[in-house]
Coordinates of C-alpha atoms in Angstrom, one line a residue:
M1 CA 11.3 -10.3 20.2
R2 CA 10.6 -7.0 18.5
K3 CA 13.5 -5.1 20.5
K4 CA 15.7 -8.2 18.8
L5 CA 14.1 -7.5 15.4
F6 CA 14.5 -4.0 15.0
K7 CA 18.1 -4.1 16.4
M8 CA 18.6 -6.3 13.2
L9 CA 16.9 -3.9 11.1
I10 CA 18.8 -0.8 12.1
C11 CA 22.2 -2.2 12.2
C12 CA 21.3 -3.3 8.5
M13 CA 19.6 -0.1 7.4
A14 CA 20.5 3.7 8.0
A15 CA 18.8 5.6 10.6
N16 CA 19.4 8.7 8.9
V17 CA 18.2 7.1 5.6
L18 CA 16.8 11.2 5.2
I19 CA 20.2 11.9 4.2
A20 CA 20.9 10.9 0.5
C21 CA 24.5 9.8 -1.1
S22 CA 24.0 9.1 -4.5
S23 CA 27.9 8.7 -6.1
A24 CA 29.0 10.7 -9.1
S25 CA 28.2 7.7 -11.3
G26 CA 24.9 7.7 -10.1
D27 CA 25.4 4.6 -8.0
V28 CA 24.0 4.9 -4.2
S29 CA 27.1 4.8 -2.1
D30 CA 27.5 2.6 0.6
S31 CA 26.9 3.4 4.3
T32 CA 28.1 2.4 7.5
I33 CA 25.7 2.5 10.3
D34 CA 27.2 2.1 14.0
E35 CA 24.9 -0.2 15.9
P36 CA 22.7 2.0 17.7
T37 CA 22.9 2.1 22.0
E38 CA 19.1 0.9 23.5
N39 CA 17.9 4.5 23.3
E40 CA 18.5 5.1 20.2
E41 CA 16.9 2.0 18.9
Q42 CA 14.3 2.9 20.6
N43 CA 13.9 6.4 18.5
Q44 CA 15.3 5.3 15.2
Q45 CA 13.0 2.5 14.8
D46 CA 9.8 5.1 14.2
L47 CA 11.9 6.8 11.9
P48 CA 10.2 7.6 8.6
F49 CA 12.5 6.8 5.2
G50 CA 12.9 6.8 1.6
F51 CA 10.8 8.7 -0.7
C52 CA 8.5 10.1 2.0
A53 CA 11.4 12.4 3.4
L54 CA 12.4 13.6 0.4
S55 CA 11.1 16.3 -2.3
S56 CA 13.1 15.3 -5.3
R57 CA 13.3 12.1 -7.2
T58 CA 17.3 12.9 -8.2
D59 CA 18.4 15.4 -5.6
A60 CA 20.1 14.2 -2.0
T61 CA 19.5 17.4 -0.9
Q62 CA 16.4 18.3 -1.3
T63 CA 14.6 16.6 1.6
Y64 CA 11.3 16.8 3.3
H65 CA 10.8 16.9 6.7
I66 CA 7.5 14.4 6.8
T67 CA 6.2 15.0 10.6
G68 CA 2.2 14.0 10.0
G69 CA 0.4 15.9 12.9
G70 CA 3.5 15.9 14.8
Y71 CA 3.6 12.8 16.8
Y72 CA 3.1 9.2 15.1
S73 CA 4.2 7.3 18.3
Y74 CA 1.9 5.7 21.1
P75 CA 1.4 6.7 23.4
V76 CA 1.9 10.6 22.4
P77 CA 3.0 13.2 25.5
E78 CA 0.4 14.4 27.9
S79 CA 1.6 17.7 26.7
A80 CA 0.4 17.2 23.2
T81 CA -2.4 18.8 21.8
G82 CA -4.7 18.3 18.4
V83 CA -4.7 14.7 19.9
V84 CA -8.2 13.3 19.4
V85 CA -9.3 9.1 20.1
L86 CA -12.1 7.7 18.6
T87 CA -13.7 4.5 19.4
S88 CA -16.7 2.7 18.3
D89 CA -19.7 3.1 18.6
G90 CA -20.6 -0.2 16.8
G91 CA -22.6 1.7 13.7
D92 CA -22.1 3.3 10.9
M93 CA -18.6 5.9 11.8
K94 CA -17.9 7.5 8.4
A95 CA -19.6 10.8 9.6
A96 CA -17.3 10.7 12.9
I97 CA -14.5 10.1 11.3
E98 CA -14.5 12.4 8.9
S99 CA -15.3 15.0 10.8
A100 CA -12.2 14.1 13.0
I101 CA -9.5 14.2 10.4
K102 CA -11.1 17.8 8.6
N103 CA -11.4 19.6 12.1
S104 CA -8.6 21.9 11.4
K105 CA -7.9 21.5 15.2
N106 CA -7.2 17.7 15.3
K107 CA -3.6 16.5 14.2
V108 CA -3.5 13.6 15.8
I109 CA -6.7 10.8 14.9
I110 CA -6.3 8.0 17.3
F111 CA -8.5 4.8 16.6
D112 CA -8.7 3.1 19.7
G113 CA -10.1 -0.8 18.7
S114 CA -11.1 -1.4 22.4
N115 CA -15.0 -1.3 21.6
G116 CA -14.6 -3.0 18.4
D117 CA -14.5 -2.6 14.6
F118 CA -15.0 1.1 13.1
I119 CA -17.8 0.1 10.5
V120 CA -17.4 2.8 7.4
S121 CA -20.6 3.0 5.1
S122 CA -18.6 4.4 1.9
T123 CA -15.1 6.2 1.1
I124 CA -14.1 8.7 3.3
K125 CA -12.4 11.6 1.3
V126 CA -10.6 13.9 2.6
T127 CA -7.9 16.6 1.7
V128 CA -5.8 17.6 4.7
S129 CA -2.0 18.5 5.5
G130 CA -0.6 17.4 8.3
K131 CA -2.3 15.2 10.0
T132 CA -1.2 10.9 11.5
L133 CA -3.5 8.4 11.9
L134 CA -2.8 6.2 14.2
G135 CA -4.3 2.8 15.1
I136 CA -4.4 1.3 18.4
N137 CA -6.2 -2.0 20.6
N138 CA -6.5 -3.7 17.4
A139 CA -8.4 -1.2 15.5
R140 CA -9.8 -2.3 12.5
L141 CA -12.0 0.1 9.9
C142 CA -14.5 -2.3 8.0
T143 CA -16.3 -1.4 5.1
Q144 CA -20.2 -1.6 5.8
W145 CA -21.5 -3.6 2.5
A146 CA -19.4 -7.0 1.6
L147 CA -20.1 -9.8 -0.8
T148 CA -22.1 -12.7 0.0
D149 CA -22.1 -16.2 -0.9
E150 CA -25.2 -16.0 -2.2
M151 CA -23.7 -13.0 -4.9
K152 CA -20.7 -15.2 -5.8
K153 CA -22.9 -18.3 -6.9
A154 CA -24.9 -15.7 -9.2
L155 CA -21.8 -14.9 -10.2
N156 CA -20.7 -18.2 -11.4
E157 CA -24.0 -19.4 -12.1
A158 CA -24.2 -16.0 -15.0
G159 CA -20.4 -17.9 -16.1
V160 CA -18.8 -14.1 -15.0
P161 CA -15.3 -15.8 -14.7
S162 CA -14.8 -16.9 -17.9
M163 CA -16.2 -13.4 -19.7
S164 CA -13.9 -11.0 -20.8
T165 CA -12.1 -8.2 -19.0
S166 CA -11.4 -6.1 -22.1
D167 CA -14.6 -5.7 -24.4
G168 CA -18.0 -7.0 -25.1
G169 CA -19.8 -4.8 -22.3
G170 CA -23.6 -3.0 -22.2
V171 CA -25.5 -0.2 -20.9
L172 CA -26.7 -1.0 -17.4
V173 CA -30.4 -0.1 -16.2
N174 CA -29.0 3.2 -14.5
G175 CA -27.8 4.1 -18.2
T176 CA -23.7 3.4 -17.0
E177 CA -22.3 2.1 -20.3
V178 CA -19.5 -0.4 -19.4
K179 CA -16.9 -1.6 -22.0
E180 CA -15.8 -5.0 -20.2
Q181 CA -18.3 -7.6 -20.7
A182 CA -17.4 -9.8 -17.2
E183 CA -17.6 -6.0 -15.5
Y184 CA -21.0 -5.3 -17.0
N185 CA -22.7 -8.6 -15.9
T186 CA -20.8 -8.4 -12.4
R187 CA -22.6 -5.2 -12.3
K188 CA -26.0 -6.0 -13.7
I189 CA -26.5 -9.3 -11.1
L190 CA -24.9 -7.0 -8.1
I191 CA -28.1 -4.0 -9.1
E192 CA -30.7 -6.7 -9.3
M193 CA -29.5 -8.3 -5.8
T194 CA -29.2 -5.2 -4.0
G195 CA -31.8 -3.1 -5.5
D196 CA -29.6 -0.3 -5.6
I197 CA -29.5 0.9 -9.2
S198 CA -26.5 3.8 -7.9
E199 CA -24.3 1.7 -7.0
N200 CA -23.4 2.9 -4.0
Y201 CA -21.5 -0.7 -3.3
R202 CA -18.9 0.5 -5.3
Q203 CA -17.5 3.1 -2.7
A204 CA -17.1 0.2 -0.3
G205 CA -13.9 1.8 0.7
I206 CA -12.3 3.1 3.5
F207 CA -9.9 6.3 2.4
T208 CA -9.4 8.6 -0.3
L209 CA -6.5 11.0 0.5
N210 CA -7.1 13.7 -2.1
N211 CA -4.2 16.3 -2.7
C212 CA -3.0 16.0 0.9
Q213 CA 0.2 16.4 2.0
N214 CA 2.6 15.2 5.1
I215 CA 0.6 12.4 5.9
I216 CA 1.3 9.2 8.2
V217 CA -0.6 6.2 8.4
R218 CA 0.1 3.7 10.6
N219 CA -0.9 0.4 12.6
L220 CA -4.4 0.2 11.1
K221 CA -6.0 -2.9 9.6
F222 CA -8.2 -2.0 6.6
V223 CA -10.8 -4.8 5.7
G224 CA -12.7 -4.6 2.5
P225 CA -15.7 -6.2 0.7
G226 CA -14.0 -8.6 -0.7
S227 CA -12.4 -8.1 -4.3
V228 CA -14.7 -7.8 -7.2
D229 CA -14.9 -6.7 -11.1
V230 CA -16.9 -3.6 -10.4
G231 CA -14.5 -0.6 -11.1
G232 CA -15.0 0.1 -7.5
T233 CA -12.9 2.1 -5.5
D234 CA -10.1 0.9 -3.0
L235 CA -9.3 0.7 0.7
L236 CA -7.1 3.1 0.8
S237 CA -6.3 5.8 -2.2
C238 CA -3.6 8.5 -2.7
T239 CA -4.8 10.6 -5.3
G240 CA -2.3 13.8 -6.2
T241 CA -0.6 13.2 -2.5
K242 CA 3.0 14.5 -1.6
N243 CA 5.2 13.1 1.3
C244 CA 3.0 10.2 2.8
W245 CA 4.4 7.7 5.0
V246 CA 2.2 4.2 5.5
D247 CA 3.6 1.9 7.9
H248 CA 2.3 -1.0 9.7
C249 CA -1.0 -1.7 8.5
E250 CA -2.7 -4.6 7.1
F251 CA -5.1 -4.8 3.6
T252 CA -7.4 -7.0 3.0
D253 CA -10.2 -7.5 0.5
G254 CA -10.2 -4.5 -1.1
L255 CA -12.9 -4.0 -3.4
D256 CA -11.0 -2.9 -6.4
D257 CA -7.3 -2.9 -5.4
N258 CA -6.1 -2.8 -1.6
F259 CA -4.0 0.2 -1.7
D260 CA -3.4 2.6 -5.2
I261 CA -1.1 5.3 -5.3
T262 CA -2.4 7.5 -8.7
K263 CA -2.6 11.0 -10.4
S264 CA 0.3 12.8 -9.8
S265 CA 0.8 11.7 -6.1
D266 CA 4.3 11.9 -5.3
F267 CA 6.5 11.3 -2.3
H268 CA 5.5 7.7 -0.7
T269 CA 7.1 5.5 1.4
V270 CA 5.2 1.8 2.3
S271 CA 6.3 -0.2 5.0
W272 CA 6.2 -3.0 7.0
C273 CA 2.5 -3.4 5.3
T274 CA 0.7 -6.8 4.4
F275 CA -1.7 -7.5 1.5
S276 CA -3.8 -10.5 1.5
Y277 CA -6.9 -11.9 0.1
T278 CA -9.2 -14.1 1.8
N279 CA -12.2 -16.8 0.2
R280 CA -14.2 -13.4 0.5
S281 CA -13.1 -11.7 -2.2
Y282 CA -14.4 -13.2 -5.9
M283 CA -11.8 -11.9 -8.5
H284 CA -9.8 -9.0 -9.5
Q285 CA -7.7 -9.7 -6.7
N286 CA -4.9 -6.7 -7.5
S287 CA -3.0 -5.4 -4.9
N288 CA -1.4 -2.2 -5.5
L289 CA -1.4 0.1 -8.6
I290 CA 1.3 3.0 -8.9
G291 CA -0.1 5.3 -12.0
S292 CA -3.7 4.8 -13.4
S293 CA -3.0 4.9 -16.8
D294 CA -0.6 5.1 -19.7
S295 CA -0.9 8.8 -19.8
E296 CA 0.2 9.4 -16.7
A297 CA 2.2 12.4 -16.2
T298 CA 5.6 12.2 -15.9
G299 CA 8.1 12.7 -12.8
F300 CA 5.5 11.7 -9.8
L301 CA 5.0 8.6 -8.5
N302 CA 8.4 8.0 -6.9
T303 CA 7.4 5.3 -4.1
T304 CA 9.7 3.1 -1.8
F305 CA 8.5 -0.1 -0.9
A306 CA 10.3 -1.8 2.0
F307 CA 9.5 -4.8 4.4
N308 CA 6.0 -5.3 3.0
W309 CA 3.8 -9.0 2.4
W310 CA 2.1 -9.9 -0.3
G311 CA 0.3 -13.2 1.1
V312 CA -2.2 -15.3 1.0
G313 CA -4.9 -14.9 -2.3
C314 CA -2.8 -11.4 -4.0
Q315 CA -3.3 -12.7 -7.8
G316 CA -1.4 -9.4 -9.2
R317 CA -0.3 -5.7 -8.9
M318 CA 2.6 -6.7 -6.5
P319 CA 3.1 -3.7 -7.5
M320 CA 2.0 -2.8 -10.5
A321 CA 3.5 0.7 -11.9
R322 CA 3.8 3.0 -15.0
V323 CA 5.4 6.2 -14.3
G324 CA 7.6 6.7 -11.2
K325 CA 10.6 5.5 -9.8
I326 CA 9.6 2.6 -7.6
H327 CA 12.3 0.7 -4.8
M328 CA 11.6 -2.8 -3.9
L329 CA 13.7 -3.0 -1.1
N330 CA 13.3 -6.4 1.3
N331 CA 9.7 -7.5 0.6
Y332 CA 8.6 -11.0 0.6
F333 CA 5.9 -12.7 -1.5
S334 CA 4.3 -15.5 -0.7
S335 CA 1.3 -16.0 -2.6
T336 CA 1.0 -18.9 -4.5
T337 CA -1.8 -17.8 -6.8
A338 CA -0.3 -15.1 -8.0
Y339 CA -0.5 -14.6 -12.1
N340 CA 1.6 -11.6 -12.1
G341 CA 3.7 -10.4 -8.9
I342 CA 6.0 -7.1 -9.6
N343 CA 4.8 -5.6 -12.5
P344 CA 6.8 -2.4 -14.4
R345 CA 5.3 -0.8 -17.1
K346 CA 5.1 2.5 -19.0
N347 CA 7.5 5.0 -18.2
S348 CA 8.8 3.6 -14.9
E349 CA 12.0 2.8 -13.3
F350 CA 12.8 -0.1 -10.7
L351 CA 15.0 -1.1 -7.8
I352 CA 14.6 -4.3 -7.0
E353 CA 17.1 -5.8 -4.0
G354 CA 17.1 -8.0 -1.3
N355 CA 13.3 -9.5 -1.7
Y356 CA 12.1 -12.9 -1.3
F357 CA 10.1 -14.9 -3.5
D358 CA 9.1 -18.3 -1.9
K359 CA 8.1 -21.6 -3.2
G360 CA 5.5 -22.1 -5.0
V361 CA 5.4 -18.3 -6.3
A362 CA 5.9 -19.3 -9.9
K363 CA 4.8 -16.1 -11.3
Y364 CA 7.0 -13.2 -9.7
Y365 CA 7.4 -11.0 -12.6
S366 CA 7.0 -9.2 -15.8
Q367 CA 7.5 -5.8 -17.3
N368 CA 5.9 -3.9 -20.1
D369 CA 8.2 -1.1 -21.7
A370 CA 9.7 -0.1 -18.6
V371 CA 12.3 2.7 -19.2
A372 CA 14.6 0.3 -16.6
V373 CA 14.6 -2.3 -14.2
T374 CA 17.3 -2.9 -12.1
W375 CA 17.6 -6.4 -10.6
A376 CA 20.0 -6.7 -7.7
A377 CA 22.4 -10.0 -7.4
D378 CA 20.8 -10.2 -3.8
N379 CA 17.1 -11.0 -4.4
Y380 CA 16.2 -14.7 -4.1
I381 CA 13.5 -16.9 -6.2
A382 CA 12.9 -20.1 -5.0
E383 CA 11.2 -20.8 -8.1
A384 CA 13.9 -19.8 -10.6
T385 CA 17.6 -20.7 -11.1
S386 CA 18.8 -17.6 -11.4
I387 CA 17.2 -13.5 -11.6
P388 CA 15.1 -11.9 -14.2
S389 CA 17.8 -9.8 -16.9
S390 CA 17.9 -6.2 -16.2
V391 CA 16.6 -3.3 -18.5
G392 CA 17.8 0.0 -19.8
S393 CA 20.1 1.8 -17.2
T394 CA 21.1 1.0 -13.6
V395 CA 18.3 2.6 -11.3
S396 CA 19.3 4.4 -8.1
V397 CA 17.2 6.3 -5.3
P398 CA 18.6 9.4 -3.8
Y399 CA 18.8 8.3 -0.6
Q400 CA 21.2 6.2 1.9
Y401 CA 20.3 2.5 2.9
S402 CA 21.4 -0.8 3.3
V403 CA 20.4 -4.1 2.5
V404 CA 18.9 -7.0 4.8
P405 CA 20.3 -10.5 3.3
A406 CA 17.1 -11.7 1.0
S407 CA 17.6 -15.2 3.4
Q408 CA 16.5 -12.8 6.9
V409 CA 13.6 -11.3 5.1
P410 CA 10.8 -13.9 5.4
T411 CA 11.8 -14.2 9.2
M412 CA 11.8 -10.4 9.7
V413 CA 9.2 -9.7 7.4
K414 CA 6.9 -12.3 9.1
Q415 CA 7.8 -11.3 12.7
G416 CA 7.3 -7.4 11.7
A417 CA 5.0 -6.4 9.3
G418 CA 1.6 -5.4 9.9
A419 CA -0.3 -3.8 12.5
T420 CA 2.2 -5.0 15.0
L421 CA 3.0 -1.7 17.1
F422 CA 2.4 -0.3 20.5
R423 CA 1.0 -3.8 22.1

């Protein structure tokens, strides 16, 4: 099934997607791809593509050879060096994981899930380059702290869901001033229930990639504590990071968001990933933020989202972006609880094509002060009779690609997205 799936993908999507071909008018030119042989298909299905393989948001010739640690498939060759395999010992794995990633001799860090979940007490912050993080055997990275039913009950009894998320805050017992009423009361209650005046639970994430470059993250499952409005960390956060490919990963129940890209990060591709929330989450089920404020520096945050699935429990930020050129290609949306899906905001440009918004996804799009949004004709929206109007000039991207017909997207993404590799 996977061979057939990827043959369909490769026939529809340029294998040499690193080669750009913008026409003089600014539109992306058509590409013609010969169907690969079986051997070529095996080689091509693992290629990074989109913005992660560029160093310019406009110039097709300025490619970037993204390699991670030199390998990003499994098994790695027996001759490979710089490969380390981690397994869980059942305890807090933060120190072991952080040490393995920061060790300059280690280029490929393989998370082997055969001994169980990797438990992480707080987000692992690293500044590295040329690394691959690879999961095998159902590798799950899980936060140690999690919301409990008792905590959610206390928040409900205090009326937190009806409180303001814009003003009316106060000063916590630890001296921290919180502007929003809902966040203030949430944090106040959690401090009282956990006894953690330092609020270490707000660091319940997995990775923060700070000022990194040439990073590949594949086939990993990220499991968070449940979303709640405490101004906490994300499951995965890229800050100031360049040329990053996150592929075939699963993100569930991030504390703040599932996966954010901010602070002048640039040239990212997020492909074949799933985003969701379970009943562990309480509120603030916002999945993906690109750009953390309206004052974010312009010219950065260029990102490709391709063949991803925003599923159960996602309510907003699918993604929400300030700044950057965002390419939404052949993604699948099925969350019926969404209050906002794709959300272009200040200084952003969006190219939206070949996406599928399933039945029940009524709140699938809104834009606020975007520079330009191009809705291609080949999107499918079950709850609408037409696609939204485009805004501003036509948006194009400086790399070659083909669009899978939107009608094929649900089947293709359901079968291929998530940590489905190396089985």
